[in-house]
Amino acid sequence: METWRKAIADSITTPEELAELLDIDPEPLAPLVRRYPLRITRRYLGLIGKPGDAIWRQCVPDPCELDDDQLSDPLDEERLSPVPGVIHRYPDRVVWLVSNECAVYCRFCMRKRRVGCPLAGSNGRSGDDAVRYIAATPAIRDVILSGGDPLLLDDERLEAILARLRAIPHVEMIRIGTRTPVTLPERITARLCRMLKRYHPLYVNTHFNHPREITPEATKACARLADTGIPLGNQTVLLAGVNDEPAIMTLLMQRLLAIRVRPYYIHQMDLVRGTGHFRTKVTTGLDIIGALRGHTSGMATPYFVIDAAGGKGKIPLLPDAVERRGDTWLLRNYRGEIVEYQDR
Ligand SMILES: *Cc1c(COP(=O)(O)O)cnc(C)c1O
Ligand code: SF4
């Protein structure tokens, strides 16, 4: 068995195991993990410093996940799905959910409704439907493999997907969204990278939420991908009690650049059932962008986006930076000073 498979097999999946390791009461967690599954790799669990810290909050189930009356799919992903597993919301790109499995089930996951569940049509038929849809839709030039985590598929299954997509002439690029560099860095093997290299242009977006997730192992995993010639981006979710402070977020963005990962998005939490205790106010995100923009490398400043309900798309937000008086633009710089720009 490959090392990463062993790490998955050895991960914590029951309240009893978790209770033993963390000295908590397993009782209230039992109904919870029947609804939303539990999995934590030993490596990720090892990053916990103390009860309730940033790592703990992301992976240890919290009973308040059950008292939340939001929708399970506020972004209408199921409605925007022409064939099972494909979300077609924007004209020229689709998300293809190729796996429902993850190394760690994040408690704040926007796809909480499906992660850890059996993949519908996992006998391969849904894959055929997805490929057929993409092949029959010439407008699609960008395919984003997501899930779950695509890198929980083994190399052969992943390669079969990449090869079928590459055979479609109008698919110009493929992206993979994965949290394995953080939660299962041993997944980024030399063998995987040799395989991926054959399917350029390939982009990988990782998912770091806290500077403490940037471990030596995560650094090595990202270096391997970058050395394979894969541009790396990062999507962070803004999470109460985890990274909702400008100083933490600034450090995270700077450290990501230091490991050759370019910050891409900071996501406002979606209004997904079971995740309300992570939600911050919009001003929290704006304050963070305000603290980043101009104060540190422009490359360290991602877009802060709200994914609009009903599948209306991601909308970037900036702190009040522009005001218009006819041909005069009043622009606010990073120190808050107003600068005039005259259109002519
Ligand atoms: C986020 C997302 C994309 C990709 O958006 P980009 O802004 O191009 O990264 C595509 N489709 C869906 C459904 C998405 O949620
Ligand atoms: S890795 Fe991504 S898809 Fe998986 S549980 Fe975490 S946020 Fe959800």
Tab-separated table of N, CA and C in Angstrom, residues 96 98 141-146 150-151 155 158-166 171-178 188-189 191-206 222 224-233 260:
chain	number	residue	atom	x	y	z
A	96	TRP	N	-15.999	20.001	-12.150
A	96	TRP	CA	-16.367	18.581	-12.217
A	96	TRP	C	-15.979	17.941	-10.876
A	98	VAL	N	-15.113	15.105	-9.009
A	98	VAL	CA	-14.649	13.760	-9.365
A	98	VAL	C	-14.463	12.848	-8.157
A	141	ARG	N	-13.670	25.900	-22.014
A	141	ARG	CA	-12.232	25.871	-22.286
A	141	ARG	C	-11.411	25.636	-21.024
A	142	ASP	N	-12.080	25.553	-19.863
A	142	ASP	CA	-11.395	25.462	-18.571
A	142	ASP	C	-12.197	24.485	-17.703
A	143	VAL	N	-11.558	23.390	-17.294
A	143	VAL	CA	-12.249	22.402	-16.460
A	143	VAL	C	-11.567	22.350	-15.100
A	144	ILE	N	-12.368	22.519	-14.061
A	144	ILE	CA	-11.854	22.536	-12.691
A	144	ILE	C	-12.248	21.235	-12.013
A	145	LEU	N	-11.258	20.426	-11.695
A	145	LEU	CA	-11.545	19.180	-10.977
A	145	LEU	C	-11.616	19.487	-9.493
A	146	SER	N	-12.742	19.109	-8.885
A	146	SER	CA	-12.949	19.417	-7.477
A	146	SER	C	-13.665	18.236	-6.840
A	150	PRO	N	-9.888	15.765	-5.496
A	150	PRO	CA	-9.505	14.923	-6.637
A	150	PRO	C	-8.271	14.066	-6.346
A	151	LEU	N	-7.385	14.550	-5.469
A	151	LEU	CA	-6.156	13.785	-5.222
A	151	LEU	C	-6.371	12.632	-4.241
A	155	ASP	N	-3.550	7.450	-8.714
A	155	ASP	CA	-2.932	8.034	-9.908
A	155	ASP	C	-3.606	7.557	-11.194
A	158	LEU	N	-7.055	9.193	-11.720
A	158	LEU	CA	-6.873	10.611	-12.027
A	158	LEU	C	-6.332	10.769	-13.442
A	159	GLU	N	-5.365	9.929	-13.790
A	159	GLU	CA	-4.785	10.027	-15.129
A	159	GLU	C	-5.837	9.730	-16.198
A	160	ALA	N	-6.717	8.784	-15.933
A	160	ALA	CA	-7.758	8.466	-16.914
A	160	ALA	C	-8.625	9.702	-17.162
A	161	ILE	N	-8.933	10.431	-16.098
A	161	ILE	CA	-9.739	11.655	-16.228
A	161	ILE	C	-8.982	12.712	-17.025
A	162	LEU	N	-7.720	12.924	-16.652
A	162	LEU	CA	-6.928	13.955	-17.333
A	162	LEU	C	-6.769	13.615	-18.821
A	163	ALA	N	-6.521	12.341	-19.112
A	163	ALA	CA	-6.306	11.935	-20.502
A	163	ALA	C	-7.581	12.153	-21.326
A	164	ARG	N	-8.732	11.850	-20.740
A	164	ARG	CA	-9.984	12.022	-21.482
A	164	ARG	C	-10.270	13.502	-21.722
A	165	LEU	N	-9.938	14.341	-20.737
A	165	LEU	CA	-10.155	15.777	-20.933
A	165	LEU	C	-9.192	16.334	-21.972
A	166	ARG	N	-7.954	15.882	-21.907
A	166	ARG	CA	-6.930	16.370	-22.850
A	166	ARG	C	-7.272	16.017	-24.290
A	171	VAL	N	-10.823	21.986	-24.719
A	171	VAL	CA	-10.411	22.140	-23.309
A	171	VAL	C	-8.966	22.643	-23.291
A	172	GLU	N	-8.826	23.953	-23.025
A	172	GLU	CA	-7.499	24.570	-23.103
A	172	GLU	C	-6.686	24.347	-21.839
A	173	MET	N	-7.334	24.233	-20.721
A	173	MET	CA	-6.605	24.114	-19.455
A	173	MET	C	-7.422	23.324	-18.441
A	174	ILE	N	-6.681	22.736	-17.502
A	174	ILE	CA	-7.325	21.953	-16.449
A	174	ILE	C	-6.806	22.469	-15.118
A	175	ARG	N	-7.715	22.616	-14.179
A	175	ARG	CA	-7.302	22.998	-12.815
A	175	ARG	C	-7.682	21.878	-11.861
A	176	ILE	N	-6.875	21.723	-10.822
A	176	ILE	CA	-7.190	20.760	-9.764
A	176	ILE	C	-7.249	21.525	-8.443
A	177	GLY	N	-8.338	21.386	-7.715
A	177	GLY	CA	-8.441	21.989	-6.383
A	177	GLY	C	-8.177	20.901	-5.353
A	178	THR	N	-7.195	21.091	-4.491
A	178	THR	CA	-6.866	20.043	-3.517
A	178	THR	C	-6.347	20.626	-2.212
A	188	ILE	N	1.575	13.954	-2.459
A	188	ILE	CA	2.278	14.579	-3.585
A	188	ILE	C	3.585	13.816	-3.813
A	189	THR	N	3.451	12.669	-4.446
A	189	THR	CA	4.603	11.801	-4.679
A	189	THR	C	5.314	12.200	-5.974
A	191	ARG	N	5.961	10.156	-8.250
A	191	ARG	CA	5.229	9.435	-9.303
A	191	ARG	C	4.016	10.253	-9.770
A	192	LEU	N	3.275	10.802	-8.815
A	192	LEU	CA	2.120	11.642	-9.176
A	192	LEU	C	2.581	12.813	-10.043
A	193	CYS	N	3.676	13.450	-9.627
A	193	CYS	CA	4.142	14.633	-10.363
A	193	CYS	C	4.585	14.264	-11.775
A	194	ARG	N	5.242	13.105	-11.925
A	194	ARG	CA	5.640	12.657	-13.275
A	194	ARG	C	4.409	12.474	-14.158
A	195	MET	N	3.336	11.965	-13.571
A	195	MET	CA	2.109	11.766	-14.338
A	195	MET	C	1.487	13.124	-14.701
A	196	LEU	N	1.368	14.005	-13.716
A	196	LEU	CA	0.717	15.304	-13.943
A	196	LEU	C	1.418	16.095	-15.048
A	197	LYS	N	2.726	15.981	-15.063
A	197	LYS	CA	3.544	16.742	-16.011
A	197	LYS	C	3.115	16.518	-17.463
A	198	ARG	N	2.497	15.385	-17.731
A	198	ARG	CA	2.105	15.072	-19.109
A	198	ARG	C	0.810	15.779	-19.523
A	199	TYR	N	0.193	16.521	-18.608
A	199	TYR	CA	-1.124	17.086	-18.918
A	199	TYR	C	-1.180	18.606	-18.831
A	200	HIS	N	-0.035	19.251	-19.036
A	200	HIS	CA	-0.026	20.708	-19.041
A	200	HIS	C	-0.861	21.252	-20.202
A	201	PRO	N	-1.373	22.484	-20.100
A	201	PRO	CA	-1.344	23.394	-18.963
A	201	PRO	C	-2.290	22.951	-17.837
A	202	LEU	N	-1.659	22.730	-16.686
A	202	LEU	CA	-2.363	22.257	-15.507
A	202	LEU	C	-2.097	23.256	-14.380
A	203	TYR	N	-3.126	23.615	-13.664
A	203	TYR	CA	-3.001	24.543	-12.531
A	203	TYR	C	-3.508	23.835	-11.281
A	204	VAL	N	-2.871	24.095	-10.156
A	204	VAL	CA	-3.367	23.524	-8.904
A	204	VAL	C	-3.694	24.656	-7.943
A	205	ASN	N	-4.888	24.622	-7.396
A	205	ASN	CA	-5.229	25.541	-6.311
A	205	ASN	C	-5.278	24.758	-5.005
A	206	THR	N	-4.474	25.212	-4.053
A	206	THR	CA	-4.449	24.557	-2.750
A	206	THR	C	-5.370	25.319	-1.800
A	222	CYS	N	4.396	21.401	-1.946
A	222	CYS	CA	4.203	22.514	-2.881
A	222	CYS	C	5.420	22.685	-3.783
A	224	ARG	N	7.405	20.370	-4.817
A	224	ARG	CA	7.353	19.308	-5.833
A	224	ARG	C	6.420	19.677	-6.969
A	225	LEU	N	5.233	20.185	-6.609
A	225	LEU	CA	4.269	20.580	-7.641
A	225	LEU	C	4.824	21.743	-8.464
A	226	ALA	N	5.410	22.709	-7.785
A	226	ALA	CA	5.959	23.876	-8.498
A	226	ALA	C	7.102	23.432	-9.411
A	227	ASP	N	7.944	22.522	-8.942
A	227	ASP	CA	9.049	22.019	-9.772
A	227	ASP	C	8.544	21.218	-10.968
A	228	THR	N	7.316	20.745	-10.884
A	228	THR	CA	6.691	20.037	-11.997
A	228	THR	C	6.199	21.041	-13.050
A	229	GLY	N	6.305	22.312	-12.721
A	229	GLY	CA	5.882	23.346	-13.657
A	229	GLY	C	4.421	23.718	-13.515
A	230	ILE	N	3.838	23.367	-12.379
A	230	ILE	CA	2.428	23.670	-12.150
A	230	ILE	C	2.323	24.976	-11.354
A	231	PRO	N	1.700	26.008	-11.929
A	231	PRO	CA	1.481	27.219	-11.145
A	231	PRO	C	0.519	26.917	-9.988
A	232	LEU	N	0.893	27.374	-8.790
A	232	LEU	CA	0.091	27.077	-7.602
A	232	LEU	C	-0.633	28.322	-7.127
A	233	GLY	N	-1.931	28.175	-6.883
A	233	GLY	CA	-2.710	29.244	-6.279
A	233	GLY	C	-3.255	28.761	-4.950
A	260	ARG	N	6.053	29.551	-2.835
A	260	ARG	CA	5.707	29.600	-4.265
A	260	ARG	C	4.236	29.337	-4.547
